[in-house]
JSON list of C-alpha atoms and ligand atoms in Angstrom, two decimals:
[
{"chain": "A", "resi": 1, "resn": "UNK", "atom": "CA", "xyz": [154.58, 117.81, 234.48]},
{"chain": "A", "resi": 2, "resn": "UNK", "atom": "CA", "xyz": [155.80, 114.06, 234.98]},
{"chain": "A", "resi": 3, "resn": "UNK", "atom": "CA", "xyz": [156.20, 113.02, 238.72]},
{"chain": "A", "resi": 4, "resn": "UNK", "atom": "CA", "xyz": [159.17, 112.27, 239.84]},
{"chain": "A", "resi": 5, "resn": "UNK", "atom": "CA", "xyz": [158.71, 108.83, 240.04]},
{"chain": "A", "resi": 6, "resn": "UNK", "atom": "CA", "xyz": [157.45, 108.27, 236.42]},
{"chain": "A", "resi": 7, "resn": "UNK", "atom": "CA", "xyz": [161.44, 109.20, 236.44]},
{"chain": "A", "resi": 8, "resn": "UNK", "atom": "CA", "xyz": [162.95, 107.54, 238.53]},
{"chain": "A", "resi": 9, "resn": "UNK", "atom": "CA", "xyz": [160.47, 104.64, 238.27]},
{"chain": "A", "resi": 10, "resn": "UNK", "atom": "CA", "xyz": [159.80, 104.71, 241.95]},
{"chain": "A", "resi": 11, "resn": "UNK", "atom": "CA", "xyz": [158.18, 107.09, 245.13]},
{"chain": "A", "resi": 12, "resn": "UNK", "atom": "CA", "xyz": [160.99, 109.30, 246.20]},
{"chain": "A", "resi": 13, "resn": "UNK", "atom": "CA", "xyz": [161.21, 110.94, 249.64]},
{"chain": "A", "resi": 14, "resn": "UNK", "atom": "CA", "xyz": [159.89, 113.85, 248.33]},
{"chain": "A", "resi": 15, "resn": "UNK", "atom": "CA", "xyz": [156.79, 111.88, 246.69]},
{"chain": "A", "resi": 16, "resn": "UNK", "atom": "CA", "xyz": [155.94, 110.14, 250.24]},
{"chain": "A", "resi": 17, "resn": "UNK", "atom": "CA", "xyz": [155.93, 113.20, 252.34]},
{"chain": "A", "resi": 18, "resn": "UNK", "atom": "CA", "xyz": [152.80, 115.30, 249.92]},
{"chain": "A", "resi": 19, "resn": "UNK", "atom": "CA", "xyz": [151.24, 111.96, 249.18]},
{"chain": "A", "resi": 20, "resn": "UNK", "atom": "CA", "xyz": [147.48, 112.16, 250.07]},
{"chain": "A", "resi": 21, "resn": "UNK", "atom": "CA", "xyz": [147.56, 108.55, 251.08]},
{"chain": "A", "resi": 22, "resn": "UNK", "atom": "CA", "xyz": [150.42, 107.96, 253.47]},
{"chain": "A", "resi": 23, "resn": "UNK", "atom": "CA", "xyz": [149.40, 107.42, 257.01]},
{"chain": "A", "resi": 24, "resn": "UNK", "atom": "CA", "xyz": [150.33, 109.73, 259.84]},
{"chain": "A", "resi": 25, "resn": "UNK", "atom": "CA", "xyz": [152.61, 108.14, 262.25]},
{"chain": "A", "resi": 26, "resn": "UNK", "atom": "CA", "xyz": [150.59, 108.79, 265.20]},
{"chain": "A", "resi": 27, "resn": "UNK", "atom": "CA", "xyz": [148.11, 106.24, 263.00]},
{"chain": "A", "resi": 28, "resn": "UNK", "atom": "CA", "xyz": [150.49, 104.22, 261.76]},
{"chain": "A", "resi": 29, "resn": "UNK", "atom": "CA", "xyz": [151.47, 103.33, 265.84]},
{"chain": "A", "resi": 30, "resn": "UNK", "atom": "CA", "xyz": [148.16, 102.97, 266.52]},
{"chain": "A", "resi": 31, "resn": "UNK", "atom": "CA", "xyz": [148.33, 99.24, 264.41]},
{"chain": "A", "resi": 32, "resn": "UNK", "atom": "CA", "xyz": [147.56, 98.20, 260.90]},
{"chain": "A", "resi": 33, "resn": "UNK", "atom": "CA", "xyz": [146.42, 100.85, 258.50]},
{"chain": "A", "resi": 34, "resn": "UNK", "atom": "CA", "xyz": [147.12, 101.17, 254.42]},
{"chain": "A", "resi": 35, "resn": "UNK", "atom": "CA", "xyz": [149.94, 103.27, 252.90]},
{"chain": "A", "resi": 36, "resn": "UNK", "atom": "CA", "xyz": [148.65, 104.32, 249.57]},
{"chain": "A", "resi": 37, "resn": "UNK", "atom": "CA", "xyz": [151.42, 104.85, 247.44]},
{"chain": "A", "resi": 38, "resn": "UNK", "atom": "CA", "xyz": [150.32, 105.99, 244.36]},
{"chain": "A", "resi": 39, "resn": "UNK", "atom": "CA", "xyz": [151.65, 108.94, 242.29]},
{"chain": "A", "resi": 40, "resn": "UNK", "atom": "CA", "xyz": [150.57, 108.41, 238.29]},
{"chain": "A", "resi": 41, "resn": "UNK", "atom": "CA", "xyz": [147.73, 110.77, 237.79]},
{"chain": "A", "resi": 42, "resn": "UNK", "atom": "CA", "xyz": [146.12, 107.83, 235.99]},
{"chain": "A", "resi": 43, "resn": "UNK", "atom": "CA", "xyz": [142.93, 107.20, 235.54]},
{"chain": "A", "resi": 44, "resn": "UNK", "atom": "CA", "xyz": [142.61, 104.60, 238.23]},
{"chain": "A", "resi": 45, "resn": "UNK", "atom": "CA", "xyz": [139.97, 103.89, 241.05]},
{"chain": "A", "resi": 46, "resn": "UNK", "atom": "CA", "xyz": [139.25, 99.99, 242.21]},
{"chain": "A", "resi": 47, "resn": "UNK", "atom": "CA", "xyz": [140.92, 101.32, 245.78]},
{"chain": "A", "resi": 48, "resn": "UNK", "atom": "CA", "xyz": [138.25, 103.66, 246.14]},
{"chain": "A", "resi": 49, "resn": "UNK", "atom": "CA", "xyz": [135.22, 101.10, 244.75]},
{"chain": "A", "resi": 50, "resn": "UNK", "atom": "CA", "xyz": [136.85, 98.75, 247.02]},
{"chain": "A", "resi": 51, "resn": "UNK", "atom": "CA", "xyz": [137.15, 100.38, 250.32]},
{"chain": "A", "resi": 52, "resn": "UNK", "atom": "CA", "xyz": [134.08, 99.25, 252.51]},
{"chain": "A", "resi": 53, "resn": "UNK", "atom": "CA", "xyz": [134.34, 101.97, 254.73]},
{"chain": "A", "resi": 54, "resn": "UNK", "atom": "CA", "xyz": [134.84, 105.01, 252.48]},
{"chain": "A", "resi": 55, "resn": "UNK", "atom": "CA", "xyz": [138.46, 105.01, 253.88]},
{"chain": "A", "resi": 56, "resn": "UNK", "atom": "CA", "xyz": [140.08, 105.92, 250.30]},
{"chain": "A", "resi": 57, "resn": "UNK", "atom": "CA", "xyz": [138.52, 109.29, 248.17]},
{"chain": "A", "resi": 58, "resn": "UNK", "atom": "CA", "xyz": [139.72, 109.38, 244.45]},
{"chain": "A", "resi": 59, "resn": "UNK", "atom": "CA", "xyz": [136.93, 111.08, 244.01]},
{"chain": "A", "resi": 60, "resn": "UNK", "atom": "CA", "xyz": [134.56, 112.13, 240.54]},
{"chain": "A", "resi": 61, "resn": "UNK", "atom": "CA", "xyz": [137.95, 112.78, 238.45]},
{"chain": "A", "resi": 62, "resn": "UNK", "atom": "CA", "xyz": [139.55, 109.24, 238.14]},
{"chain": "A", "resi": 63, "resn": "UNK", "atom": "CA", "xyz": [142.72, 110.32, 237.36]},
{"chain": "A", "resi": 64, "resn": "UNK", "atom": "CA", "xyz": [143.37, 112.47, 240.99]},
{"chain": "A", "resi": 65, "resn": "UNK", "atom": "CA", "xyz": [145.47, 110.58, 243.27]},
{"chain": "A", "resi": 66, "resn": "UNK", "atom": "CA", "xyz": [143.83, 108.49, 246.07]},
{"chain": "A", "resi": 67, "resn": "UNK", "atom": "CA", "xyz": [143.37, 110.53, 249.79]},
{"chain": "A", "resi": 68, "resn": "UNK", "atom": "CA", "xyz": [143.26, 108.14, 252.46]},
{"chain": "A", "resi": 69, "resn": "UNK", "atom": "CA", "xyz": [141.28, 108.69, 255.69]},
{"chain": "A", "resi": 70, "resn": "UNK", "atom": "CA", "xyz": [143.50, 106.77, 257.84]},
{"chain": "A", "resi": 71, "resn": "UNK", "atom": "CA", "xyz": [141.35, 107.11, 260.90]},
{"chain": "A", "resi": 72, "resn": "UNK", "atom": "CA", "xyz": [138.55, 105.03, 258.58]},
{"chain": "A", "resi": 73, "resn": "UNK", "atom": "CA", "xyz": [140.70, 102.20, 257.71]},
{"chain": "A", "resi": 74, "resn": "UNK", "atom": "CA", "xyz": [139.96, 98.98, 259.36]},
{"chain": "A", "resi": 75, "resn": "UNK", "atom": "CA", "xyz": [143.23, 96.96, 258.02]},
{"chain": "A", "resi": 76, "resn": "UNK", "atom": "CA", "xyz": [140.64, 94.51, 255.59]},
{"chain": "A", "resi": 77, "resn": "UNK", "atom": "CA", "xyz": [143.66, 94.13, 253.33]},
{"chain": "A", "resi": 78, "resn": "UNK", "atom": "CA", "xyz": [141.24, 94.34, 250.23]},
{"chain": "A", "resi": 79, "resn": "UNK", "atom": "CA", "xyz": [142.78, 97.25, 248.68]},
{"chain": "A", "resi": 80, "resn": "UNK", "atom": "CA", "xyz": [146.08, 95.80, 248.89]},
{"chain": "A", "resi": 81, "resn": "UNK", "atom": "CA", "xyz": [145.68, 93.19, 246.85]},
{"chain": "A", "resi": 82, "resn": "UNK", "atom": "CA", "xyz": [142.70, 94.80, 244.44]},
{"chain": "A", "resi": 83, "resn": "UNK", "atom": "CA", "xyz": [145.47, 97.31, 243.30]},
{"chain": "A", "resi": 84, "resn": "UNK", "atom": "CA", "xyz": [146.07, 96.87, 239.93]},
{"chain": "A", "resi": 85, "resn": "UNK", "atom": "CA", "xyz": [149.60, 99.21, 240.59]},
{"chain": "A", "resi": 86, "resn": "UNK", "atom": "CA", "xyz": [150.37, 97.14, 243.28]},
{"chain": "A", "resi": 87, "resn": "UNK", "atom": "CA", "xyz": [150.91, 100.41, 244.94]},
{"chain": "A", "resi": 88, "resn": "UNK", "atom": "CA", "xyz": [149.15, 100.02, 248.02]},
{"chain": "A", "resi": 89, "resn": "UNK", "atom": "CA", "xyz": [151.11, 98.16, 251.23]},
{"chain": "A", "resi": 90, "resn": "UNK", "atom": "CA", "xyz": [149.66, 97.70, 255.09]},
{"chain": "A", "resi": 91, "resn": "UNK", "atom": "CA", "xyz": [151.93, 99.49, 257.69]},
{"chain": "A", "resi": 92, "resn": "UNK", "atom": "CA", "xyz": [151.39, 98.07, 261.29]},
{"chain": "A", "resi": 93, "resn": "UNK", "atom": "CA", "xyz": [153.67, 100.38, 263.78]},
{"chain": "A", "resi": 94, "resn": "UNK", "atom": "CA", "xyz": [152.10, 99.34, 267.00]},
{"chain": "A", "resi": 95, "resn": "UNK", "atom": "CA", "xyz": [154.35, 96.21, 267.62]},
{"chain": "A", "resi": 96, "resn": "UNK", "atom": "CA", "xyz": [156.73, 95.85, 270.54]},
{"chain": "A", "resi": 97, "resn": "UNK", "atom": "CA", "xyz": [160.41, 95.88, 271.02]},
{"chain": "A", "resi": 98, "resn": "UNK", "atom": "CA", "xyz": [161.38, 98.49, 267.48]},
{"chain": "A", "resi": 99, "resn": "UNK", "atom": "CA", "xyz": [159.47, 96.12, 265.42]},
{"chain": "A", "resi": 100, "resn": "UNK", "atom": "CA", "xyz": [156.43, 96.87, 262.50]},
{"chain": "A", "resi": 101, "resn": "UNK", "atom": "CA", "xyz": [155.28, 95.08, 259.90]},
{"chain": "A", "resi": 102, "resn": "UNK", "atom": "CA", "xyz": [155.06, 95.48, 256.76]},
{"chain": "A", "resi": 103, "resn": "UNK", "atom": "CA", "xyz": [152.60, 93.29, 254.27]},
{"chain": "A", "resi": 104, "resn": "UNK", "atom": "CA", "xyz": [153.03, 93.73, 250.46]},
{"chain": "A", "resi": 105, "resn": "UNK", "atom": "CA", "xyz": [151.27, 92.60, 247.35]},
{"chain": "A", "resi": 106, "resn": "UNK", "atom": "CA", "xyz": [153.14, 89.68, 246.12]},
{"chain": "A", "resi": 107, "resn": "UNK", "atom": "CA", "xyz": [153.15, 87.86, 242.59]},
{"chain": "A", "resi": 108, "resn": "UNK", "atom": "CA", "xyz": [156.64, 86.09, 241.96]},
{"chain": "A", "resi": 109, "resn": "UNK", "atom": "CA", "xyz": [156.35, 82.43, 242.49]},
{"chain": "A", "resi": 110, "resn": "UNK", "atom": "CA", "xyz": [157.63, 80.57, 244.29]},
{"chain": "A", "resi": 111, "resn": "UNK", "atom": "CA", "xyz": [156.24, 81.88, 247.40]},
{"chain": "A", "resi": 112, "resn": "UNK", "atom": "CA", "xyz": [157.87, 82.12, 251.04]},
{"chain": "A", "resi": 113, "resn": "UNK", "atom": "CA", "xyz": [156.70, 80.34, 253.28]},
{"chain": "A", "resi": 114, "resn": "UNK", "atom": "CA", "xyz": [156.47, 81.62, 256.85]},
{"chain": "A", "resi": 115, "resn": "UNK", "atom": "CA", "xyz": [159.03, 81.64, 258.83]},
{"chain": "A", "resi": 116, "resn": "UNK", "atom": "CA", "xyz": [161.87, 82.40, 256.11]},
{"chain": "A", "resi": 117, "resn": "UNK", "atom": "CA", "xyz": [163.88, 84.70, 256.29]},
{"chain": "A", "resi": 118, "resn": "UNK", "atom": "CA", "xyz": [164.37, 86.71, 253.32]},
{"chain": "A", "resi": 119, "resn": "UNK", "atom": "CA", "xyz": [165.87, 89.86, 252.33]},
{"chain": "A", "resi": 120, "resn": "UNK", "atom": "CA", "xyz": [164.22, 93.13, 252.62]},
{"chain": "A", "resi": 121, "resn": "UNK", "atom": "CA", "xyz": [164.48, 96.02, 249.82]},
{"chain": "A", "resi": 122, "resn": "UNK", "atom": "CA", "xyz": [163.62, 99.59, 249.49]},
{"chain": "A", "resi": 123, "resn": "UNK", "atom": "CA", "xyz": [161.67, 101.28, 246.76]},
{"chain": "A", "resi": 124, "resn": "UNK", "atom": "CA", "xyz": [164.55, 101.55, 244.69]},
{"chain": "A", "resi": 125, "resn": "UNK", "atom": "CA", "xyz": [165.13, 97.60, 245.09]},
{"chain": "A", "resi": 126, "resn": "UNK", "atom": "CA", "xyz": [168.28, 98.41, 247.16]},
{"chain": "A", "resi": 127, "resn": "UNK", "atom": "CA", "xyz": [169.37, 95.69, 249.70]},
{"chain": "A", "resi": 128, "resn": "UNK", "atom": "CA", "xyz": [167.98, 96.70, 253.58]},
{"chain": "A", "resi": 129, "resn": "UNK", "atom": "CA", "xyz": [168.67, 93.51, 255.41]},
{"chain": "A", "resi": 130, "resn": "UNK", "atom": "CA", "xyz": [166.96, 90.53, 256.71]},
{"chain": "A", "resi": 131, "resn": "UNK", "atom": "CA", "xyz": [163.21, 89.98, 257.57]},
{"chain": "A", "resi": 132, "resn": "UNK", "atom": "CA", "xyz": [160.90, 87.45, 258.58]},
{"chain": "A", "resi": 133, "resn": "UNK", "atom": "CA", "xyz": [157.94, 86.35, 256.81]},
{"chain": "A", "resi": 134, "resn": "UNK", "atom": "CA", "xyz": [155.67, 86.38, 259.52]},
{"chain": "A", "resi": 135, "resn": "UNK", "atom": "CA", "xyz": [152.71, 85.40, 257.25]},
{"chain": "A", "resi": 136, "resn": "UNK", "atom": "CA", "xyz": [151.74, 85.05, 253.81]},
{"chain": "A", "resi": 137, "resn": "UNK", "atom": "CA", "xyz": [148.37, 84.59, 252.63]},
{"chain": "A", "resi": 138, "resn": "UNK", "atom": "CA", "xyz": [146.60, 83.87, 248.87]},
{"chain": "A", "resi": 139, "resn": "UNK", "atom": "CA", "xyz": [142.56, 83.47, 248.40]},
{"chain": "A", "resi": 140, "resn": "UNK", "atom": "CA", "xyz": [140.70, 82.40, 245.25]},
{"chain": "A", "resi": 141, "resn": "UNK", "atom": "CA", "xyz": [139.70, 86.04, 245.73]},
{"chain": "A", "resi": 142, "resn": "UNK", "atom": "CA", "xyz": [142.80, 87.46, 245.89]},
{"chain": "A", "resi": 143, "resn": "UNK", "atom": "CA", "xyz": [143.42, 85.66, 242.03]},
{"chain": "A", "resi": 144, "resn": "UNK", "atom": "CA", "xyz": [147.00, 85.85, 241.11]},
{"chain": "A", "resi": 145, "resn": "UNK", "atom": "CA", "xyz": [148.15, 88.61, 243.80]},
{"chain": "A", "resi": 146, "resn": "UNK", "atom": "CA", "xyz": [149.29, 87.32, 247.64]},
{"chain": "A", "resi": 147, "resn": "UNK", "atom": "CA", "xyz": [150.05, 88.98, 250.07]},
{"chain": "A", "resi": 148, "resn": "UNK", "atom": "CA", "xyz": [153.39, 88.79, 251.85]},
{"chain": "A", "resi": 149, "resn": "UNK", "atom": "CA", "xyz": [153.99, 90.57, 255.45]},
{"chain": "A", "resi": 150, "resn": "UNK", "atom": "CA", "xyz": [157.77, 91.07, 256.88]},
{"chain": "A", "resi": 151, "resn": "UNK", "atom": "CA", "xyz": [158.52, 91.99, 260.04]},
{"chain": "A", "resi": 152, "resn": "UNK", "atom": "CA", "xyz": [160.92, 94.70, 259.82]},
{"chain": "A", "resi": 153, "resn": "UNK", "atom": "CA", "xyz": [162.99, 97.00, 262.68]},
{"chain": "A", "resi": 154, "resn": "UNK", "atom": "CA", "xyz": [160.34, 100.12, 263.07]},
{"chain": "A", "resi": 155, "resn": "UNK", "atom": "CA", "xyz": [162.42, 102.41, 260.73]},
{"chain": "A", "resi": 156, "resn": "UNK", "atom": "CA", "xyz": [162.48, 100.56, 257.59]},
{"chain": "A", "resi": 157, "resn": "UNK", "atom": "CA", "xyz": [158.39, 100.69, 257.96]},
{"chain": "A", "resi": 158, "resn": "UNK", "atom": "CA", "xyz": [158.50, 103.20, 255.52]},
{"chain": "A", "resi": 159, "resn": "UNK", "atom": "CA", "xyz": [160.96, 101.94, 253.06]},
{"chain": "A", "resi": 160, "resn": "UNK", "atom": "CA", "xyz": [160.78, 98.11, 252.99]},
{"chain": "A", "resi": 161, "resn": "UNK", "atom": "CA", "xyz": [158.34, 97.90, 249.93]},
{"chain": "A", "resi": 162, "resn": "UNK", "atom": "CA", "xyz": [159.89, 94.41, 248.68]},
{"chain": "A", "resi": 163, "resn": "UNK", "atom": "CA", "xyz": [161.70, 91.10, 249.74]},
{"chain": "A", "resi": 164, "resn": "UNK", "atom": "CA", "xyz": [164.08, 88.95, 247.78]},
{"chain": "A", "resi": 165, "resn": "UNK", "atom": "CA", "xyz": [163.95, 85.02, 248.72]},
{"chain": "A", "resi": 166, "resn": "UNK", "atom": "CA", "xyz": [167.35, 83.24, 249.81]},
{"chain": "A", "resi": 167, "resn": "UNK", "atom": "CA", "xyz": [166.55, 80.41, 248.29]},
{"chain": "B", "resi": 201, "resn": "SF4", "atom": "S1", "xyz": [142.71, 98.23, 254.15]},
{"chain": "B", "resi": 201, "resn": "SF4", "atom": "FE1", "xyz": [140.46, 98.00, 253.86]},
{"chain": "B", "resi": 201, "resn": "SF4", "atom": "S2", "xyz": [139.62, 99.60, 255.17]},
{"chain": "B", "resi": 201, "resn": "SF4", "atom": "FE2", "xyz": [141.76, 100.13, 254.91]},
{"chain": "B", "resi": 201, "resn": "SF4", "atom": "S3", "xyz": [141.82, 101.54, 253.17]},
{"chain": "B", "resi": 201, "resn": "SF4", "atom": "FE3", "xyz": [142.15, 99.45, 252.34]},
{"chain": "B", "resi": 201, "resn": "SF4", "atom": "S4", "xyz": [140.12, 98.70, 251.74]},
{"chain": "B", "resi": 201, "resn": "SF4", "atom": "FE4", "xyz": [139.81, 100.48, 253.11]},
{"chain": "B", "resi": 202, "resn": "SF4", "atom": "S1", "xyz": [143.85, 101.20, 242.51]},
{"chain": "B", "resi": 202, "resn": "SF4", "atom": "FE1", "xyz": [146.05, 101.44, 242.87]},
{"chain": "B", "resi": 202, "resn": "SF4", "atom": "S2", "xyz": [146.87, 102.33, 240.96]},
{"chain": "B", "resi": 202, "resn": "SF4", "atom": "FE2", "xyz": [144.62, 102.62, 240.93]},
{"chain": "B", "resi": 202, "resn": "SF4", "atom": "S3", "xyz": [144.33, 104.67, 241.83]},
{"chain": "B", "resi": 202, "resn": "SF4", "atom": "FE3", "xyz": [144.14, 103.18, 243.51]},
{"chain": "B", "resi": 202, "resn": "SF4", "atom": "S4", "xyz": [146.21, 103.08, 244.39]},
{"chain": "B", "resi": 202, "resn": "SF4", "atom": "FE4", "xyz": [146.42, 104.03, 242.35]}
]
């Protein structure tokens, strides 16, 4: 049966809560871990190949979605930007004050530059509010994909999966 999202074109609530990849919160507060948010049962696996540390299982039959072993992750950020879905974002809870940060796979150009503000969107590219680019970072590794991290109020941790620039 089609997911959801192959609907609606992106991860509903529904979709987040069974995913095998989504941190726990109590890991997610704990600092920077990945969010694997990936719901096509396509046959898919560079995360797992990837992942230094075993940290992401797709396992012998390509097509199951990725399980993440959230206690494994070490926050490399490879996965992130290997994702050829761009389905996979870094969730850091831990920070003071109601803030996290969010970093996100990022290939619009121009890009931010730190410091901007910009505006922050949910999955469904509706308007959250404003966020600060806190870094932003692009390899010869990384090819055409950046990365791009937002600091966000702690509840949008979970929803901000996209910025707009104001300029
Ligand atoms: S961020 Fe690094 S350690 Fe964590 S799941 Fe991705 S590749 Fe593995
Ligand atoms: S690399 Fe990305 S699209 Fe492919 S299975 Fe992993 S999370 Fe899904």
């Amino acid at each position: 049966m089609p997911s959801e999202s192959s609907k609606t074109g992106f991860l509903t609530d529904e979709e987040l809560k069974n995913s095998p990849g989504i941190p726990s919160e109590a890991r997610r507060r704990k600092g920077p871990v990945a969010s694997i948010e990936c719901m096509e049962d396509i046959p898919c696996n560079p995360c797992e190949s990837s992942c230094h540390v075993d940290a992401i299982i797709v396992g012998e039959d390509i097509t199951n979605l990725p399980q993440l072993d959230g206690e494994k992750c070490v926050a490399c950020q490879t996965c992130v930007y290997i994702c050829p879905g761009q389905a996979i974002v870094m969730v850091d809870e831990s920070l003071p004050e109601g803030k996290a940060t969010v970093m996100m796979p990022y290939e619009y150009r121009p890009l931010p530059d730190t410091g901007d503000v910009v505006t922050a969107l949910n999955r469904a590219g509706q308007t959250l509010g404003d966020a600060k680019v806190v870094a932003v970072r692009q390899t010869k590794r990384m090819d055409q994909t950046a990365t791009v991290t937002i600091e966000v109020p702690k509840e949008w941790s979970m929803q901000a999966r996209a910025i707009r620039l104001k300029r």
